[in-house]
């Protein structure tokens, strides 16, 4: 069996949902973990089995750029100039995606990336996450996986991978520590095989009724 800690003891119908500016109630779960921990695979499983909608901050930014909107052009220009896109811009895209979606349960993947993102998200949206799903994995295992996934990605070389690890540790772990101090982190041992990891994920999401998957 895998390892899962801090399983929430709550009924999903009584969960402390966030509230956006338009009054719609949300259940938000932040999904965090280092590069190569399998977040995307497990998010897909959660969507299929528990009816959440998966939102990726990076995908939303790329879609906004592709749309050719004024906002998208601004984002593209900032990236070209090597500037960091302000947290509020990303948060507004996430907020709009949630408001426009009929669902009220969301997995936000790879965000917040740092403490500034975290504080801005709660301030702008008036939403506190239900919990943080944190995939734990050793740096050695993440490195092995990233080097082994033959996807032709330019960023899967050893120097870039190690730089991503450093950024992740320096920026993202303080977010995990912040929520851990508030009892909101559910840790998953991501070093296990995919099926075992999902068994642990299912325990964490047990307050949310599992869909009948045919």
Coordinates of N, CA and C in Angstrom, one line a residue, residues 11-208:
X11 N -17.6 16.1 5.6 CA -18.6 15.8 4.6 C -18.5 16.8 3.5
X12 N -18.5 16.4 2.3 CA -18.3 17.4 1.2 C -19.4 18.4 1.1
X13 N -20.6 18.0 1.5 CA -21.7 18.9 1.5 C -21.6 20.0 2.5
X14 N -20.7 19.7 3.6 CA -20.6 20.7 4.6 C -19.2 21.4 4.5
X15 N -18.5 21.1 3.4 CA -17.1 21.6 3.3 C -17.1 23.1 3.2
X16 N -16.1 23.7 3.7 CA -15.9 25.2 3.7 C -15.6 25.6 2.2
X17 N -16.6 25.9 1.5 CA -16.4 26.3 0.1 C -16.0 27.7 0.0
X18 N -15.2 28.0 -1.1 CA -14.9 29.4 -1.4 C -16.1 30.1 -2.0
X19 N -15.9 31.4 -2.1 CA -17.0 32.2 -2.6 C -16.4 33.3 -3.5
X20 N -16.8 33.3 -4.8 CA -16.2 34.3 -5.7 C -17.0 35.6 -5.7
X21 N -16.6 36.5 -6.4 CA -17.2 37.8 -6.4 C -18.7 37.8 -6.9
X22 N -19.0 36.8 -7.7 CA -20.4 36.7 -8.3 C -21.3 35.8 -7.4
X23 N -20.8 35.4 -6.3 CA -21.7 34.6 -5.4 C -21.7 33.1 -5.6
X24 N -21.1 32.6 -6.7 CA -21.0 31.2 -6.9 C -20.1 30.5 -5.9
X25 N -20.5 29.4 -5.4 CA -19.7 28.7 -4.4 C -18.8 27.7 -5.1
X26 N -17.6 27.6 -4.6 CA -16.6 26.7 -5.2 C -16.0 25.8 -4.2
X27 N -15.6 24.6 -4.6 CA -14.6 23.8 -3.9 C -13.3 23.8 -4.7
X28 N -12.3 24.3 -4.1 CA -11.0 24.4 -4.8 C -9.9 23.5 -4.1
X29 N -9.2 22.7 -4.9 CA -8.1 21.9 -4.4 C -6.9 22.3 -5.2
X30 N -5.9 22.8 -4.5 CA -4.6 23.1 -5.1 C -3.8 21.8 -5.3
X31 N -3.2 21.5 -6.5 CA -2.4 20.3 -6.7 C -1.0 20.7 -6.9
X32 N -0.1 20.4 -5.9 CA 1.3 20.8 -6.0 C 2.2 19.5 -5.9
X33 N 3.4 19.7 -6.4 CA 4.4 18.6 -6.4 C 5.5 19.0 -7.3
X34 N 6.6 18.4 -7.2 CA 7.7 18.7 -8.0 C 7.5 18.2 -9.4
X35 N 8.4 18.7 -10.4 CA 8.3 18.2 -11.7 C 8.5 16.7 -11.8
X36 N 7.7 16.0 -12.5 CA 7.8 14.5 -12.7 C 7.1 13.7 -11.6
X37 N 6.3 14.3 -10.8 CA 5.6 13.6 -9.7 C 4.3 13.0 -10.2
X38 N 3.9 13.2 -11.4 CA 2.7 12.6 -12.0 C 1.4 13.3 -11.7
X39 N 1.5 14.6 -11.4 CA 0.3 15.4 -11.1 C -0.8 15.3 -12.2
X40 N -0.3 15.5 -13.4 CA -1.3 15.5 -14.6 C -2.0 14.2 -14.7
X41 N -1.3 13.0 -14.5 CA -2.0 11.7 -14.6 C -3.0 11.6 -13.5
X42 N -2.7 12.0 -12.3 CA -3.6 11.8 -11.1 C -4.8 12.8 -11.2
X43 N -4.5 14.0 -11.8 CA -5.6 15.0 -12.0 C -6.7 14.4 -12.9
X44 N -6.2 13.7 -14.0 CA -7.1 13.1 -15.0 C -7.9 12.0 -14.3
X45 N -7.3 11.3 -13.4 CA -8.1 10.2 -12.6 C -9.1 10.9 -11.7
X46 N -8.8 12.0 -11.1 CA -9.7 12.6 -10.2 C -10.9 13.2 -11.0
X47 N -10.6 13.8 -12.1 CA -11.7 14.3 -13.0 C -12.6 13.2 -13.4
X48 N -12.1 12.0 -13.8 CA -12.9 10.9 -14.2 C -13.7 10.3 -13.1
X49 N -13.1 10.2 -11.9 CA -13.8 9.4 -10.9 C -14.6 10.3 -9.9
X50 N -14.2 11.6 -9.7 CA -14.8 12.4 -8.7 C -15.5 13.7 -9.3
X51 N -15.5 13.8 -10.6 CA -16.3 14.9 -11.2 C -15.7 16.3 -11.0
X52 N -14.4 16.4 -10.7 CA -13.8 17.8 -10.7 C -13.5 18.3 -12.1
X53 N -13.3 19.6 -12.2 CA -12.7 20.2 -13.4 C -11.3 20.5 -13.2
X54 N -10.4 20.2 -14.1 CA -9.0 20.4 -14.0 C -8.6 21.7 -14.7
X55 N -8.0 22.6 -13.9 CA -7.6 23.9 -14.5 C -6.0 24.0 -14.3
X56 N -5.4 24.3 -15.4 CA -3.9 24.5 -15.4 C -3.6 26.0 -15.7
X57 N -3.0 26.6 -14.7 CA -2.7 28.0 -14.9 C -1.9 28.3 -16.2
X58 N -0.9 27.4 -16.5 CA -0.1 27.5 -17.7 C -1.0 27.4 -19.0
X59 N -1.9 26.4 -19.0 CA -2.8 26.2 -20.1 C -3.6 27.4 -20.4
X60 N -4.1 28.0 -19.3 CA -5.0 29.2 -19.4 C -4.2 30.4 -20.0
X61 N -3.0 30.5 -19.6 CA -2.2 31.6 -20.1 C -1.9 31.4 -21.6
X62 N -1.6 30.2 -22.0 CA -1.3 29.9 -23.4 C -2.6 30.1 -24.2
X63 N -3.7 29.7 -23.7 CA -5.0 29.8 -24.4 C -5.3 31.3 -24.6
X64 N -5.0 32.1 -23.6 CA -5.3 33.5 -23.7 C -4.4 34.2 -24.7
X65 N -3.1 33.8 -24.8 CA -2.2 34.3 -25.8 C -2.7 33.9 -27.2
X66 N -3.1 32.7 -27.4 CA -3.6 32.1 -28.7 C -4.8 32.8 -29.1
X67 N -5.7 33.3 -28.2 CA -6.9 34.0 -28.5 C -6.7 35.3 -29.3
X68 N -5.5 35.9 -29.1 CA -5.2 37.2 -29.7 C -5.9 38.4 -29.1
X69 N -6.4 38.2 -27.9 CA -7.1 39.3 -27.1 C -6.0 40.3 -26.7
X70 N -6.5 41.4 -26.3 CA -5.6 42.5 -25.8 C -4.8 42.0 -24.6
X71 N -5.5 41.3 -23.7 CA -4.9 40.7 -22.5 C -3.8 39.6 -22.9
X72 N -4.2 38.8 -23.9 CA -3.3 37.8 -24.4 C -2.0 38.4 -25.0
X73 N -2.2 39.5 -25.8 CA -1.0 40.2 -26.4 C -0.1 40.7 -25.3
X74 N -0.7 41.3 -24.2 CA 0.1 41.8 -23.1 C 0.9 40.7 -22.4
X75 N 0.2 39.5 -22.2 CA 0.9 38.4 -21.6 C 2.1 37.9 -22.5
X76 N 1.8 37.8 -23.8 CA 2.9 37.4 -24.7 C 4.0 38.3 -24.7
X77 N 3.8 39.6 -24.7 CA 4.8 40.6 -24.7 C 5.7 40.6 -23.4
X78 N 5.0 40.3 -22.3 CA 5.7 40.2 -21.0 C 6.7 39.0 -21.1
X79 N 6.2 37.9 -21.6 CA 7.0 36.7 -21.6 C 8.2 36.9 -22.6
X80 N 7.9 37.5 -23.7 CA 9.0 37.8 -24.7 C 10.1 38.6 -24.1
X81 N 9.7 39.6 -23.2 CA 10.6 40.5 -22.6 C 11.3 39.9 -21.3
X82 N 10.9 38.7 -21.0 CA 11.5 38.0 -19.9 C 10.9 38.4 -18.6
X83 N 9.8 39.1 -18.6 CA 9.1 39.6 -17.4 C 8.2 38.5 -16.8
X84 N 7.9 38.5 -15.5 CA 7.0 37.6 -14.9 C 5.6 38.1 -15.0
X85 N 4.7 37.3 -15.5 CA 3.3 37.7 -15.6 C 2.8 37.9 -14.2
X86 N 2.2 39.1 -13.9 CA 1.7 39.4 -12.6 C 0.7 38.3 -12.1
X87 N 0.7 38.0 -10.8 CA -0.1 36.9 -10.3 C -1.6 37.2 -10.5
X88 N -2.0 38.5 -10.4 CA -3.4 38.9 -10.6 C -3.9 38.5 -12.0
X89 N -3.0 38.6 -13.0 CA -3.4 38.2 -14.4 C -3.8 36.8 -14.4
X90 N -2.9 35.9 -13.9 CA -3.2 34.5 -13.9 C -4.4 34.2 -13.1
X91 N -4.6 34.8 -11.9 CA -5.7 34.6 -11.0 C -7.0 35.0 -11.7
X92 N -7.0 36.1 -12.4 CA -8.2 36.5 -13.1 C -8.7 35.5 -14.2
X93 N -7.7 34.9 -14.8 CA -8.0 33.8 -15.8 C -8.6 32.6 -15.1
X94 N -8.0 32.2 -14.0 CA -8.5 31.1 -13.2 C -10.0 31.4 -12.7
X95 N -10.1 32.6 -12.2 CA -11.4 33.0 -11.7 C -12.5 33.0 -12.8
X96 N -12.1 33.5 -14.0 CA -13.1 33.5 -15.1 C -13.4 32.1 -15.5
X97 N -12.4 31.2 -15.6 CA -12.7 29.9 -16.0 C -13.6 29.2 -15.0
X98 N -13.5 29.4 -13.7 CA -14.4 28.8 -12.7 C -15.8 29.4 -12.8
X99 N -15.9 30.7 -13.0 CA -17.2 31.3 -13.1 C -18.0 30.8 -14.3
X100 N -17.3 30.7 -15.5 CA -17.9 30.3 -16.7 C -18.2 28.8 -16.8
X101 N -17.6 28.0 -15.9 CA -17.8 26.6 -15.9 C -19.1 26.2 -15.1
X102 N -19.8 25.2 -15.5 CA -21.0 24.8 -14.8 C -20.7 24.1 -13.5
X103 N -19.5 23.5 -13.5 CA -19.0 22.8 -12.3 C -18.7 23.7 -11.1
X104 N -18.7 23.2 -9.9 CA -18.2 24.0 -8.8 C -17.0 23.4 -8.1
X105 N -16.5 22.3 -8.6 CA -15.4 21.6 -8.0 C -14.2 21.7 -8.9
X106 N -13.1 22.2 -8.4 CA -12.0 22.5 -9.3 C -10.6 22.0 -8.7
X107 N -9.8 21.4 -9.6 CA -8.4 21.1 -9.3 C -7.6 22.2 -9.9
X108 N -6.8 23.0 -9.2 CA -5.9 24.0 -9.8 C -4.5 23.4 -9.7
X109 N -4.0 23.1 -10.9 CA -2.7 22.4 -11.0 C -1.5 23.3 -11.2
X110 N -0.5 23.2 -10.3 CA 0.7 24.0 -10.5 C 0.6 25.4 -10.1
X111 N -0.4 25.7 -9.3 CA -0.6 27.1 -8.8 C -1.3 26.9 -7.4
X112 N -0.9 27.8 -6.4 CA 0.1 28.9 -6.5 C 1.6 28.4 -6.5
X113 N 2.4 29.1 -7.3 CA 3.8 28.7 -7.4 C 4.7 29.3 -6.3
X114 N 4.2 30.3 -5.6 CA 4.9 30.9 -4.5 C 4.0 31.6 -3.5
X115 N 4.5 32.1 -2.5 CA 3.7 32.8 -1.4 C 2.9 34.0 -2.0
X116 N 3.5 34.7 -2.9 CA 2.9 35.9 -3.5 C 1.6 35.4 -4.2
X117 N 1.8 34.3 -5.0 CA 0.6 33.8 -5.7 C -0.5 33.4 -4.7
X118 N -0.1 32.7 -3.7 CA -1.1 32.2 -2.7 C -1.9 33.3 -2.1
X119 N -1.1 34.3 -1.6 CA -1.8 35.5 -0.9 C -2.7 36.2 -1.9
X120 N -2.2 36.4 -3.1 CA -3.0 37.1 -4.1 C -4.3 36.4 -4.5
X121 N -4.2 35.0 -4.6 CA -5.3 34.2 -5.0 C -6.4 34.4 -3.9
X122 N -6.1 34.3 -2.7 CA -7.1 34.4 -1.6 C -7.7 35.8 -1.6
X123 N -6.8 36.8 -1.8 CA -7.3 38.2 -1.7 C -8.2 38.5 -2.9
X124 N -7.8 38.1 -4.1 CA -8.6 38.5 -5.3 C -9.9 37.7 -5.4
X125 N -9.8 36.4 -5.1 CA -11.0 35.6 -5.3 C -11.9 35.4 -4.1
X126 N -11.3 35.7 -2.9 CA -12.0 35.4 -1.7 C -12.3 34.0 -1.5
X127 N -11.4 33.1 -2.0 CA -11.5 31.7 -1.9 C -10.3 31.1 -1.2
X128 N -10.6 30.3 -0.2 CA -9.5 29.5 0.4 C -9.7 28.1 0.0
X129 N -8.6 27.4 -0.4 CA -8.7 26.0 -0.9 C -9.2 25.1 0.2
X130 N -10.0 24.1 -0.3 CA -10.5 23.0 0.6 C -9.3 22.3 1.2
X131 N -8.3 22.0 0.4 CA -7.0 21.4 0.9 C -6.0 21.5 -0.3
X132 N -4.8 21.2 0.1 CA -3.7 21.1 -0.9 C -3.3 19.6 -1.1
X133 N -3.4 19.1 -2.3 CA -3.0 17.7 -2.6 C -1.5 17.8 -3.0
X134 N -0.7 17.3 -2.2 CA 0.8 17.5 -2.4 C 1.4 16.1 -2.7
X135 N 2.0 16.0 -3.9 CA 2.7 14.8 -4.3 C 4.1 14.9 -3.9
X136 N 4.5 14.0 -2.9 CA 5.9 14.0 -2.4 C 6.7 12.9 -3.2
X137 N 7.9 13.3 -3.5 CA 8.8 12.4 -4.3 C 10.2 12.9 -4.1
X138 N 11.2 11.9 -4.0 CA 12.6 12.3 -3.9 C 13.1 13.0 -5.1
X139 N 14.1 13.8 -5.0 CA 14.6 14.5 -6.1 C 15.3 13.5 -7.1
X140 N 15.8 12.4 -6.6 CA 16.5 11.4 -7.4 C 15.4 10.7 -8.3
X141 N 14.3 10.4 -7.7 CA 13.2 9.7 -8.5 C 12.6 10.7 -9.5
X142 N 12.4 11.9 -9.2 CA 11.9 12.9 -10.1 C 12.8 13.1 -11.3
X143 N 14.1 13.1 -11.0 CA 15.1 13.3 -12.0 C 15.1 12.1 -12.9
X144 N 15.0 10.9 -12.4 CA 15.0 9.7 -13.2 C 13.8 9.6 -14.1
X145 N 12.7 10.0 -13.6 CA 11.5 10.0 -14.4 C 11.6 11.0 -15.6
X146 N 12.0 12.2 -15.2 CA 12.1 13.3 -16.3 C 13.1 12.9 -17.4
X147 N 14.2 12.4 -17.0 CA 15.2 12.0 -18.0 C 14.7 10.8 -18.8
X148 N 13.8 10.0 -18.2 CA 13.4 8.8 -18.9 C 12.2 9.0 -19.8
X149 N 11.5 10.1 -19.6 CA 10.2 10.2 -20.4 C 10.6 10.8 -21.8
X150 N 10.6 10.0 -22.7 CA 11.1 10.3 -24.1 C 10.0 11.1 -24.8
X151 N 9.9 12.4 -24.5 CA 8.8 13.2 -25.1 C 9.4 14.3 -25.9
X152 N 10.7 14.3 -26.1 CA 11.3 15.3 -26.9 C 11.2 16.7 -26.4
X153 N 11.0 16.8 -25.1 CA 10.9 18.2 -24.5 C 12.3 18.8 -24.3
X154 N 12.4 20.1 -24.7 CA 13.6 20.8 -24.6 C 14.0 21.0 -23.1
X155 N 13.1 21.0 -22.2 CA 13.4 21.3 -20.8 C 13.8 20.0 -20.0
X156 N 13.8 18.8 -20.7 CA 14.2 17.6 -20.0 C 15.6 17.3 -20.1
X157 N 16.5 18.2 -19.9 CA 17.9 17.9 -19.8 C 18.4 18.1 -18.3
X158 N 19.5 17.5 -17.9 CA 19.8 17.5 -16.5 C 20.0 18.8 -15.9
X159 N 20.6 19.8 -16.6 CA 20.8 21.1 -16.0 C 19.5 21.9 -15.8
X160 N 18.6 21.8 -16.8 CA 17.3 22.5 -16.7 C 16.5 21.8 -15.6
X161 N 16.5 20.5 -15.5 CA 15.8 19.8 -14.5 C 16.2 20.2 -13.1
X162 N 17.5 20.3 -12.9 CA 18.0 20.6 -11.6 C 17.6 22.1 -11.2
X163 N 17.6 22.9 -12.2 CA 17.2 24.3 -12.0 C 15.8 24.4 -11.6
X164 N 14.9 23.6 -12.3 CA 13.5 23.5 -11.9 C 13.3 23.0 -10.5
X165 N 14.1 22.0 -10.1 CA 14.0 21.6 -8.7 C 14.3 22.7 -7.7
X166 N 15.4 23.5 -8.0 CA 15.7 24.5 -7.1 C 14.6 25.6 -7.0
X167 N 14.0 25.9 -8.1 CA 12.9 26.9 -8.1 C 11.8 26.3 -7.3
X168 N 11.5 25.1 -7.6 CA 10.3 24.4 -6.9 C 10.5 24.4 -5.4
X169 N 11.7 24.1 -4.9 CA 12.0 24.0 -3.5 C 12.0 25.4 -2.9
X170 N 12.6 26.4 -3.5 CA 12.6 27.7 -3.0 C 11.3 28.4 -3.0
X171 N 10.5 28.2 -4.0 CA 9.2 28.9 -4.2 C 8.0 28.2 -3.7
X172 N 7.9 26.9 -4.1 CA 6.6 26.2 -3.9 C 6.5 25.6 -2.5
X173 N 7.6 25.1 -1.9 CA 7.5 24.5 -0.6 C 7.0 25.4 0.5
X174 N 7.4 26.7 0.5 CA 6.8 27.6 1.5 C 5.2 27.6 1.4
X175 N 4.7 27.5 0.2 CA 3.2 27.4 0.1 C 2.7 26.2 0.8
X176 N 3.3 25.1 0.6 CA 2.9 23.8 1.2 C 3.0 24.0 2.8
X177 N 4.1 24.6 3.2 CA 4.3 24.7 4.7 C 3.3 25.7 5.3
X178 N 2.9 26.7 4.5 CA 1.8 27.6 5.0 C 0.5 26.9 5.2
X179 N 0.1 26.0 4.3 CA -1.2 25.3 4.4 C -1.0 24.2 5.4
X180 N 0.2 23.6 5.5 CA 0.4 22.5 6.4 C 0.2 23.0 7.8
X181 N 0.6 24.2 8.1 CA 0.4 24.7 9.5 C -1.0 25.0 9.8
X182 N -1.9 25.0 8.7 CA -3.3 25.2 8.9 C -4.1 23.9 8.8
X183 N -3.4 22.8 8.7 CA -4.0 21.4 8.6 C -4.7 21.2 7.3
X184 N -4.2 21.8 6.2 CA -4.9 21.7 4.9 C -4.0 21.0 3.9
X185 N -3.0 20.2 4.3 CA -2.2 19.5 3.3 C -2.4 18.0 3.4
X186 N -2.7 17.4 2.2 CA -2.9 16.0 2.1 C -1.7 15.4 1.3
X187 N -0.8 14.8 2.0 CA 0.4 14.3 1.3 C 0.3 12.9 0.7
X188 N 0.8 12.8 -0.5 CA 0.7 11.5 -1.2 C 2.1 11.1 -1.6
X189 N 2.4 9.8 -1.3 CA 3.7 9.3 -1.7 C 3.7 9.0 -3.2
X190 N 4.3 9.9 -4.0 CA 4.2 9.8 -5.5 C 5.3 8.9 -6.1
X191 N 6.1 8.3 -5.2 CA 7.2 7.4 -5.7 C 6.6 6.0 -6.0
X192 N 5.4 5.8 -5.6 CA 4.7 4.4 -5.8 C 4.2 4.3 -7.2
X193 N 3.9 3.1 -7.7 CA 3.3 2.9 -9.0 C 2.0 3.7 -9.1
X194 N 1.6 4.1 -10.4 CA 0.5 5.0 -10.6 C -0.8 4.5 -9.9
X195 N -1.1 3.2 -10.0 CA -2.3 2.6 -9.5 C -2.3 2.8 -7.9
X196 N -1.2 2.6 -7.3 CA -1.1 2.7 -5.8 C -1.3 4.2 -5.4
X197 N -0.7 5.0 -6.2 CA -0.8 6.5 -5.9 C -2.3 6.9 -6.0
X198 N -3.0 6.4 -7.0 CA -4.4 6.7 -7.1 C -5.3 6.1 -6.0
X199 N -4.9 5.0 -5.5 CA -5.6 4.4 -4.4 C -5.5 5.3 -3.2
X200 N -4.3 5.9 -3.0 CA -4.2 6.9 -1.9 C -4.9 8.2 -2.2
X201 N -5.0 8.6 -3.4 CA -5.7 9.8 -3.8 C -7.2 9.6 -3.5
X202 N -7.7 8.4 -3.8 CA -9.1 8.1 -3.6 C -9.5 8.2 -2.1
X203 N -8.6 7.8 -1.2 CA -8.8 8.0 0.2 C -9.0 9.5 0.6
X204 N -8.1 10.3 0.0 CA -8.2 11.7 0.3 C -9.5 12.3 -0.2
X205 N -10.0 11.9 -1.4 CA -11.2 12.4 -2.0 C -12.4 11.7 -1.6
X206 N -12.3 10.8 -0.6 CA -13.5 10.0 -0.2 C -14.7 10.8 0.3
X207 N -14.5 12.1 0.8 CA -15.7 12.9 1.2 C -16.5 13.3 0.0
X208 N -15.9 13.3 -1.2 CA -16.6 13.6 -2.4 C -17.0 12.3 -3.1

